Each structure stands twice: as structure tokens, then as C-alpha cells.
Amino acid sequence: MPVAKGSTIDPERTRATILEAATPVLYERGLDGIGVAELCARIGVSKETLYRHFGTKDALVEAVLEARSDRVTSWLAGAVAAAGEDPADQLSAVFDALQQWYDEPAFRGCAMLNAAAQHHVEAVRAITARHLGRYLELLTGIASRAGAADPPALGRQLLILLEGATVVAAHHSAVGAGDHARRAALILLSAARTSVEG
């Protein structure tokens, strides 16, 4: 049976394929650094297919960012879980994982912060805020397990180190950025533990 023009055999798979193909292109070129025609050519779909599945380029961008946030958050949570029960080991695992990412040839900084800086659309800024909130939740959990007197404050300090290391790695030098941030984070964690014990 022929497929009617404008329809797809498996819309969910097509949508997922577009997301997967668009993610590295948008990360490399920037959200506003590539037009719809070139994006479609690079990912191998027609404009009609892109618009059928996402409606607009902005909707595709939002979907790409949401999927990336889910993927990155799961990746870091997995690193924390694999590190065992010691909060210091968990925190080290976060920064060690980040250093591995910084060392990748395709590293271009935090896609969320890049998106918020490049694409001044409220929906993108909201996705970025939620993403940073997920990081904050992960880091505050480590701070809480470490027995910090003020886990939210320590979590925020750790978030600043995490994002600061990412910015330095992207715009200055990736060499050792995660390692330096890890050492600073462990000092903060140790001081939080000491103040509770003292």
C-alpha cells in the first residue's frame, strides 16, 4: 500500500531521527548560526518534514535542548551513582566526567548556556533555567549527603564551579579545567563537613 504524500510510516521514529541528527549540527554551528534550508540539507530531511514534525525551527531547538538536558543530567547522575556512597567520590565523579567531555574534540561549551546567550527566546531561557536547576539538585544532594550545614548554599557554590569550569574549558583552555574545579569543589565540601563537625 503506498504511503500518502506528506505522511510518514513511523512519525515517532522520524522525529527522533531528526532530533538526533540536528543535535550535533546545532551544537557546532549555534542555534542562530544555521538557517532552516542548510540545517535540513545537513540532516537529510526536507523542510516540509521538519515542519510537519516540529512546526518551527524554534520548536526543533527547544526539543533538542530538552533532550540534551535529559541526556546530560542522566549521564552525570549515572557518574554519581557509580562513584559509591562517599559524597567526595560522587563530587569527584562529576568533575572527572566533565573533564572527559571538555577533552572531546567536538566540545563547544555548555549547550544550554550557549543557547540562552545566542537565542533570546523565553522558552529557551526557561529550558536553560530548568537544566541548571537539575544540576543544582544533583549537587545539593551531594552536599546534603556530605552533611553540609547549608546544602542549598553549597550546591549553588558547586554549580558556579561546574559552569565556571565549563566556560573556562570552552573559551580559554580545556586542559585541566575540570581537574582544577574538582579540587576547589572538594575543598568546599571538606570545609562544609568540618564546620558541621566542629
Short mmCIF file of N, CA and C in Angstrom, two decimals, residues 27-159:
data_model
loop_
_atom_site.label_atom_id
_atom_site.label_comp_id
_atom_site.label_asym_id
_atom_site.label_seq_id
_atom_site.Cartn_x
_atom_site.Cartn_y
_atom_site.Cartn_z
N TYR A 27 24.67 22.28 17.88
CA TYR A 27 25.71 22.49 18.89
C TYR A 27 26.96 23.09 18.24
N GLU A 28 27.33 22.55 17.09
CA GLU A 28 28.54 23.02 16.40
C GLU A 28 28.36 24.42 15.82
N ARG A 29 27.25 24.67 15.17
CA ARG A 29 27.04 25.92 14.44
C ARG A 29 26.37 27.01 15.27
N GLY A 30 25.71 26.62 16.37
CA GLY A 30 24.94 27.59 17.13
C GLY A 30 23.51 27.61 16.64
N LEU A 31 22.61 27.98 17.51
CA LEU A 31 21.19 27.92 17.18
C LEU A 31 20.82 28.87 16.05
N ASP A 32 21.44 30.02 16.03
CA ASP A 32 21.13 31.01 15.01
C ASP A 32 22.19 31.06 13.91
N GLY A 33 23.17 30.15 13.97
CA GLY A 33 24.26 30.15 13.00
C GLY A 33 23.98 29.32 11.77
N ILE A 34 22.77 28.79 11.67
CA ILE A 34 22.43 27.97 10.51
C ILE A 34 20.95 28.18 10.20
N GLY A 35 20.66 28.38 8.94
CA GLY A 35 19.28 28.56 8.51
C GLY A 35 18.57 27.23 8.33
N VAL A 36 17.28 27.30 8.16
CA VAL A 36 16.48 26.09 8.03
C VAL A 36 16.88 25.29 6.79
N ALA A 37 17.10 25.95 5.67
CA ALA A 37 17.45 25.23 4.43
C ALA A 37 18.76 24.46 4.60
N GLU A 38 19.78 25.11 5.16
CA GLU A 38 21.05 24.42 5.35
C GLU A 38 20.94 23.33 6.40
N LEU A 39 20.20 23.60 7.47
CA LEU A 39 20.01 22.58 8.51
C LEU A 39 19.35 21.35 7.90
N CYS A 40 18.31 21.55 7.13
CA CYS A 40 17.62 20.41 6.50
C CYS A 40 18.55 19.64 5.57
N ALA A 41 19.36 20.37 4.80
CA ALA A 41 20.32 19.71 3.91
C ALA A 41 21.34 18.91 4.72
N ARG A 42 21.82 19.49 5.81
CA ARG A 42 22.83 18.79 6.63
C ARG A 42 22.28 17.53 7.30
N ILE A 43 21.01 17.57 7.71
CA ILE A 43 20.46 16.41 8.43
C ILE A 43 19.67 15.47 7.52
N GLY A 44 19.52 15.86 6.25
CA GLY A 44 18.93 14.96 5.28
C GLY A 44 17.41 14.85 5.32
N VAL A 45 16.74 15.96 5.62
CA VAL A 45 15.27 15.96 5.58
C VAL A 45 14.80 17.19 4.81
N SER A 46 13.59 17.12 4.32
CA SER A 46 13.02 18.28 3.64
C SER A 46 12.48 19.26 4.68
N LYS A 47 12.31 20.51 4.25
CA LYS A 47 11.70 21.50 5.14
C LYS A 47 10.30 21.04 5.54
N GLU A 48 9.60 20.47 4.61
CA GLU A 48 8.24 20.01 4.90
C GLU A 48 8.23 18.97 6.02
N THR A 49 9.20 18.05 5.97
CA THR A 49 9.29 17.02 7.00
C THR A 49 9.63 17.65 8.35
N LEU A 50 10.58 18.56 8.34
CA LEU A 50 10.95 19.24 9.59
C LEU A 50 9.74 19.96 10.18
N TYR A 51 9.05 20.72 9.34
CA TYR A 51 7.91 21.49 9.83
C TYR A 51 6.74 20.59 10.24
N ARG A 52 6.57 19.47 9.55
CA ARG A 52 5.50 18.54 9.92
C ARG A 52 5.72 17.98 11.32
N HIS A 53 6.97 17.72 11.66
CA HIS A 53 7.25 17.08 12.95
C HIS A 53 7.50 18.07 14.08
N PHE A 54 7.90 19.30 13.75
CA PHE A 54 8.22 20.26 14.81
C PHE A 54 7.48 21.60 14.68
N GLY A 55 6.90 21.87 13.56
CA GLY A 55 6.16 23.11 13.38
C GLY A 55 7.03 24.29 13.00
N THR A 56 8.11 24.51 13.74
CA THR A 56 9.02 25.63 13.51
C THR A 56 10.44 25.20 13.87
N LYS A 57 11.41 25.97 13.42
CA LYS A 57 12.80 25.71 13.83
C LYS A 57 12.93 25.92 15.33
N ASP A 58 12.24 26.94 15.88
CA ASP A 58 12.30 27.17 17.33
C ASP A 58 11.82 25.97 18.12
N ALA A 59 10.77 25.32 17.64
CA ALA A 59 10.27 24.13 18.32
C ALA A 59 11.28 22.99 18.25
N LEU A 60 11.97 22.87 17.11
CA LEU A 60 13.04 21.88 16.99
C LEU A 60 14.16 22.19 17.99
N VAL A 61 14.55 23.45 18.06
CA VAL A 61 15.60 23.87 19.00
C VAL A 61 15.20 23.51 20.42
N GLU A 62 13.98 23.81 20.79
CA GLU A 62 13.51 23.50 22.15
C GLU A 62 13.55 22.00 22.41
N ALA A 63 13.13 21.21 21.45
CA ALA A 63 13.15 19.75 21.61
C ALA A 63 14.58 19.23 21.73
N VAL A 64 15.48 19.78 20.93
CA VAL A 64 16.89 19.39 21.00
C VAL A 64 17.46 19.71 22.39
N LEU A 65 17.16 20.89 22.90
CA LEU A 65 17.68 21.28 24.21
C LEU A 65 17.09 20.44 25.33
N GLU A 66 15.80 20.17 25.26
CA GLU A 66 15.16 19.32 26.29
C GLU A 66 15.79 17.93 26.29
N ALA A 67 15.98 17.36 25.10
CA ALA A 67 16.58 16.02 25.00
C ALA A 67 18.01 16.03 25.51
N ARG A 68 18.74 17.08 25.18
CA ARG A 68 20.13 17.17 25.63
C ARG A 68 20.19 17.30 27.15
N SER A 69 19.31 18.10 27.72
CA SER A 69 19.27 18.25 29.18
C SER A 69 19.00 16.90 29.84
N ASP A 70 18.04 16.15 29.31
CA ASP A 70 17.75 14.82 29.85
C ASP A 70 18.97 13.92 29.78
N ARG A 71 19.63 13.94 28.64
CA ARG A 71 20.80 13.07 28.42
C ARG A 71 21.96 13.44 29.35
N VAL A 72 22.26 14.73 29.45
CA VAL A 72 23.39 15.18 30.28
C VAL A 72 23.10 14.94 31.76
N THR A 73 21.88 15.22 32.18
CA THR A 73 21.52 15.02 33.59
C THR A 73 21.62 13.54 33.95
N SER A 74 21.13 12.67 33.08
CA SER A 74 21.22 11.23 33.33
C SER A 74 22.67 10.76 33.36
N TRP A 75 23.48 11.31 32.46
CA TRP A 75 24.90 10.95 32.40
C TRP A 75 25.61 11.32 33.70
N LEU A 76 25.39 12.53 34.20
CA LEU A 76 26.05 12.94 35.44
C LEU A 76 25.48 12.19 36.65
N ALA A 77 24.18 11.95 36.67
CA ALA A 77 23.58 11.17 37.76
C ALA A 77 24.14 9.76 37.77
N GLY A 78 24.36 9.20 36.58
CA GLY A 78 24.98 7.88 36.49
C GLY A 78 26.40 7.87 37.01
N ALA A 79 27.15 8.93 36.73
CA ALA A 79 28.52 9.03 37.25
C ALA A 79 28.51 9.09 38.77
N VAL A 80 27.56 9.86 39.32
CA VAL A 80 27.43 9.97 40.79
C VAL A 80 27.07 8.61 41.39
N ALA A 81 26.10 7.93 40.80
CA ALA A 81 25.67 6.63 41.32
C ALA A 81 26.80 5.59 41.26
N ALA A 82 27.58 5.63 40.19
CA ALA A 82 28.67 4.67 40.03
C ALA A 82 29.83 4.93 40.98
N ALA A 83 29.88 6.14 41.56
CA ALA A 83 31.00 6.50 42.42
C ALA A 83 30.90 5.92 43.83
N GLY A 84 29.76 5.35 44.18
CA GLY A 84 29.61 4.78 45.51
C GLY A 84 28.93 5.74 46.47
N GLU A 85 29.09 5.48 47.76
CA GLU A 85 28.35 6.21 48.80
C GLU A 85 29.03 7.46 49.30
N ASP A 86 30.34 7.59 49.12
CA ASP A 86 31.07 8.75 49.67
C ASP A 86 30.79 9.99 48.83
N PRO A 87 30.23 11.05 49.46
CA PRO A 87 29.94 12.27 48.71
C PRO A 87 31.16 12.88 48.02
N ALA A 88 32.34 12.76 48.62
CA ALA A 88 33.54 13.30 47.98
C ALA A 88 33.84 12.55 46.68
N ASP A 89 33.65 11.23 46.70
CA ASP A 89 33.84 10.44 45.48
C ASP A 89 32.78 10.79 44.43
N GLN A 90 31.55 11.04 44.90
CA GLN A 90 30.48 11.43 43.98
C GLN A 90 30.80 12.76 43.31
N LEU A 91 31.25 13.71 44.11
CA LEU A 91 31.59 15.02 43.57
C LEU A 91 32.77 14.92 42.60
N SER A 92 33.77 14.15 42.97
CA SER A 92 34.91 13.93 42.06
C SER A 92 34.44 13.33 40.74
N ALA A 93 33.49 12.40 40.81
CA ALA A 93 32.99 11.74 39.60
C ALA A 93 32.34 12.75 38.66
N VAL A 94 31.63 13.73 39.19
CA VAL A 94 31.01 14.76 38.37
C VAL A 94 32.07 15.52 37.59
N PHE A 95 33.09 16.00 38.29
CA PHE A 95 34.11 16.81 37.61
C PHE A 95 35.02 15.98 36.73
N ASP A 96 35.24 14.72 37.08
CA ASP A 96 36.02 13.84 36.21
C ASP A 96 35.27 13.59 34.90
N ALA A 97 33.95 13.37 35.00
CA ALA A 97 33.14 13.17 33.79
C ALA A 97 33.18 14.43 32.93
N LEU A 98 33.07 15.58 33.56
CA LEU A 98 33.12 16.84 32.81
C LEU A 98 34.46 17.01 32.11
N GLN A 99 35.56 16.68 32.78
CA GLN A 99 36.86 16.81 32.14
C GLN A 99 36.96 15.94 30.90
N GLN A 100 36.39 14.73 30.97
CA GLN A 100 36.38 13.87 29.78
C GLN A 100 35.62 14.55 28.64
N TRP A 101 34.51 15.21 28.97
CA TRP A 101 33.73 15.93 27.95
C TRP A 101 34.53 17.10 27.40
N TYR A 102 35.19 17.85 28.28
CA TYR A 102 36.00 19.00 27.84
C TYR A 102 37.10 18.57 26.87
N ASP A 103 37.62 17.38 27.07
CA ASP A 103 38.72 16.88 26.24
C ASP A 103 38.27 16.37 24.87
N GLU A 104 36.97 16.26 24.65
CA GLU A 104 36.47 15.79 23.35
C GLU A 104 36.68 16.87 22.28
N PRO A 105 37.10 16.47 21.08
CA PRO A 105 37.33 17.46 20.01
C PRO A 105 36.09 18.29 19.67
N ALA A 106 34.90 17.72 19.83
CA ALA A 106 33.67 18.43 19.46
C ALA A 106 33.15 19.36 20.57
N PHE A 107 33.87 19.43 21.70
CA PHE A 107 33.40 20.25 22.83
C PHE A 107 33.31 21.72 22.43
N ARG A 108 32.15 22.32 22.69
CA ARG A 108 31.91 23.73 22.37
C ARG A 108 31.29 24.48 23.55
N GLY A 109 31.44 23.96 24.77
CA GLY A 109 30.85 24.61 25.93
C GLY A 109 29.49 24.02 26.25
N CYS A 110 28.84 24.62 27.23
CA CYS A 110 27.53 24.17 27.68
C CYS A 110 26.48 24.57 26.64
N ALA A 111 25.84 23.60 26.04
CA ALA A 111 24.83 23.88 25.02
C ALA A 111 23.70 24.73 25.57
N MET A 112 23.37 24.55 26.83
CA MET A 112 22.26 25.31 27.44
C MET A 112 22.63 26.78 27.58
N LEU A 113 23.82 27.05 28.12
CA LEU A 113 24.23 28.44 28.28
C LEU A 113 24.48 29.09 26.93
N ASN A 114 25.05 28.33 26.00
CA ASN A 114 25.23 28.84 24.64
C ASN A 114 23.87 29.23 24.06
N ALA A 115 22.89 28.36 24.25
CA ALA A 115 21.56 28.61 23.71
C ALA A 115 20.95 29.87 24.31
N ALA A 116 21.06 30.02 25.62
CA ALA A 116 20.48 31.19 26.28
C ALA A 116 21.15 32.48 25.82
N ALA A 117 22.46 32.40 25.55
CA ALA A 117 23.20 33.58 25.11
C ALA A 117 22.93 33.91 23.65
N GLN A 118 22.72 32.89 22.82
CA GLN A 118 22.57 33.09 21.39
C GLN A 118 21.13 33.35 20.96
N HIS A 119 20.20 32.80 21.67
CA HIS A 119 18.82 32.70 21.19
C HIS A 119 17.91 33.30 22.26
N HIS A 120 17.67 34.57 22.17
CA HIS A 120 16.94 35.28 23.22
C HIS A 120 15.43 35.05 23.10
N VAL A 121 15.03 33.83 23.39
CA VAL A 121 13.64 33.42 23.35
C VAL A 121 13.30 32.90 24.74
N GLU A 122 12.18 33.31 25.27
CA GLU A 122 11.82 32.94 26.65
C GLU A 122 11.80 31.43 26.86
N ALA A 123 11.30 30.68 25.87
CA ALA A 123 11.23 29.23 26.03
C ALA A 123 12.62 28.62 26.19
N VAL A 124 13.60 29.12 25.44
CA VAL A 124 14.97 28.61 25.55
C VAL A 124 15.57 28.98 26.90
N ARG A 125 15.32 30.19 27.35
CA ARG A 125 15.83 30.61 28.66
C ARG A 125 15.20 29.77 29.78
N ALA A 126 13.94 29.41 29.62
CA ALA A 126 13.27 28.56 30.62
C ALA A 126 13.88 27.16 30.64
N ILE A 127 14.17 26.61 29.46
CA ILE A 127 14.81 25.29 29.39
C ILE A 127 16.18 25.35 30.05
N THR A 128 16.92 26.42 29.80
CA THR A 128 18.25 26.59 30.41
C THR A 128 18.13 26.66 31.93
N ALA A 129 17.17 27.42 32.42
CA ALA A 129 16.98 27.54 33.87
C ALA A 129 16.63 26.18 34.49
N ARG A 130 15.76 25.42 33.82
CA ARG A 130 15.41 24.09 34.33
C ARG A 130 16.64 23.18 34.34
N HIS A 131 17.44 23.27 33.28
CA HIS A 131 18.65 22.44 33.20
C HIS A 131 19.60 22.76 34.36
N LEU A 132 19.85 24.04 34.59
CA LEU A 132 20.72 24.43 35.70
C LEU A 132 20.10 24.01 37.02
N GLY A 133 18.78 24.05 37.12
CA GLY A 133 18.10 23.58 38.32
C GLY A 133 18.33 22.10 38.56
N ARG A 134 18.40 21.33 37.49
CA ARG A 134 18.67 19.89 37.62
C ARG A 134 20.10 19.67 38.13
N TYR A 135 21.05 20.44 37.58
CA TYR A 135 22.42 20.37 38.09
C TYR A 135 22.44 20.73 39.57
N LEU A 136 21.74 21.81 39.92
CA LEU A 136 21.72 22.27 41.30
C LEU A 136 21.15 21.20 42.22
N GLU A 137 20.11 20.54 41.78
CA GLU A 137 19.51 19.46 42.58
C GLU A 137 20.51 18.33 42.81
N LEU A 138 21.23 17.94 41.76
CA LEU A 138 22.24 16.88 41.87
C LEU A 138 23.33 17.28 42.86
N LEU A 139 23.83 18.51 42.74
CA LEU A 139 24.93 18.97 43.60
C LEU A 139 24.46 19.21 45.02
N THR A 140 23.25 19.70 45.19
CA THR A 140 22.71 19.90 46.53
C THR A 140 22.51 18.57 47.23
N GLY A 141 22.13 17.54 46.47
CA GLY A 141 22.01 16.20 47.04
C GLY A 141 23.35 15.70 47.56
N ILE A 142 24.41 15.93 46.81
CA ILE A 142 25.75 15.54 47.28
C ILE A 142 26.09 16.32 48.54
N ALA A 143 25.82 17.62 48.54
CA ALA A 143 26.11 18.46 49.71
C ALA A 143 25.33 17.97 50.93
N SER A 144 24.10 17.59 50.72
CA SER A 144 23.27 17.09 51.83
C SER A 144 23.82 15.78 52.37
N ARG A 145 24.18 14.87 51.47
CA ARG A 145 24.75 13.58 51.91
C ARG A 145 26.08 13.76 52.63
N ALA A 146 26.78 14.85 52.30
CA ALA A 146 28.05 15.14 52.96
C ALA A 146 27.85 15.75 54.35
N GLY A 147 26.60 16.10 54.67
CA GLY A 147 26.32 16.67 55.98
C GLY A 147 26.58 18.17 56.06
N ALA A 148 26.54 18.87 54.93
CA ALA A 148 26.77 20.32 54.93
C ALA A 148 25.70 21.01 55.77
N ALA A 149 26.08 22.07 56.45
CA ALA A 149 25.15 22.82 57.28
C ALA A 149 24.08 23.49 56.42
N ASP A 150 24.45 23.93 55.22
CA ASP A 150 23.52 24.60 54.32
C ASP A 150 23.68 24.00 52.92
N PRO A 151 23.07 22.82 52.70
CA PRO A 151 23.23 22.15 51.41
C PRO A 151 22.84 23.01 50.20
N PRO A 152 21.75 23.80 50.24
CA PRO A 152 21.44 24.62 49.06
C PRO A 152 22.54 25.64 48.74
N ALA A 153 23.14 26.25 49.77
CA ALA A 153 24.22 27.22 49.52
C ALA A 153 25.44 26.52 48.94
N LEU A 154 25.81 25.38 49.49
CA LEU A 154 26.96 24.64 48.96
C LEU A 154 26.66 24.14 47.55
N GLY A 155 25.44 23.66 47.32
CA GLY A 155 25.07 23.21 45.98
C GLY A 155 25.23 24.33 44.96
N ARG A 156 24.82 25.54 45.34
CA ARG A 156 24.95 26.69 44.43
C ARG A 156 26.43 27.02 44.18
N GLN A 157 27.25 26.95 45.21
CA GLN A 157 28.69 27.20 45.02
C GLN A 157 29.29 26.16 44.09
N LEU A 158 28.88 24.92 44.24
CA LEU A 158 29.38 23.85 43.37
C LEU A 158 28.90 24.04 41.93
N LEU A 159 27.67 24.52 41.77
CA LEU A 159 27.14 24.81 40.44
C LEU A 159 27.96 25.91 39.77
#
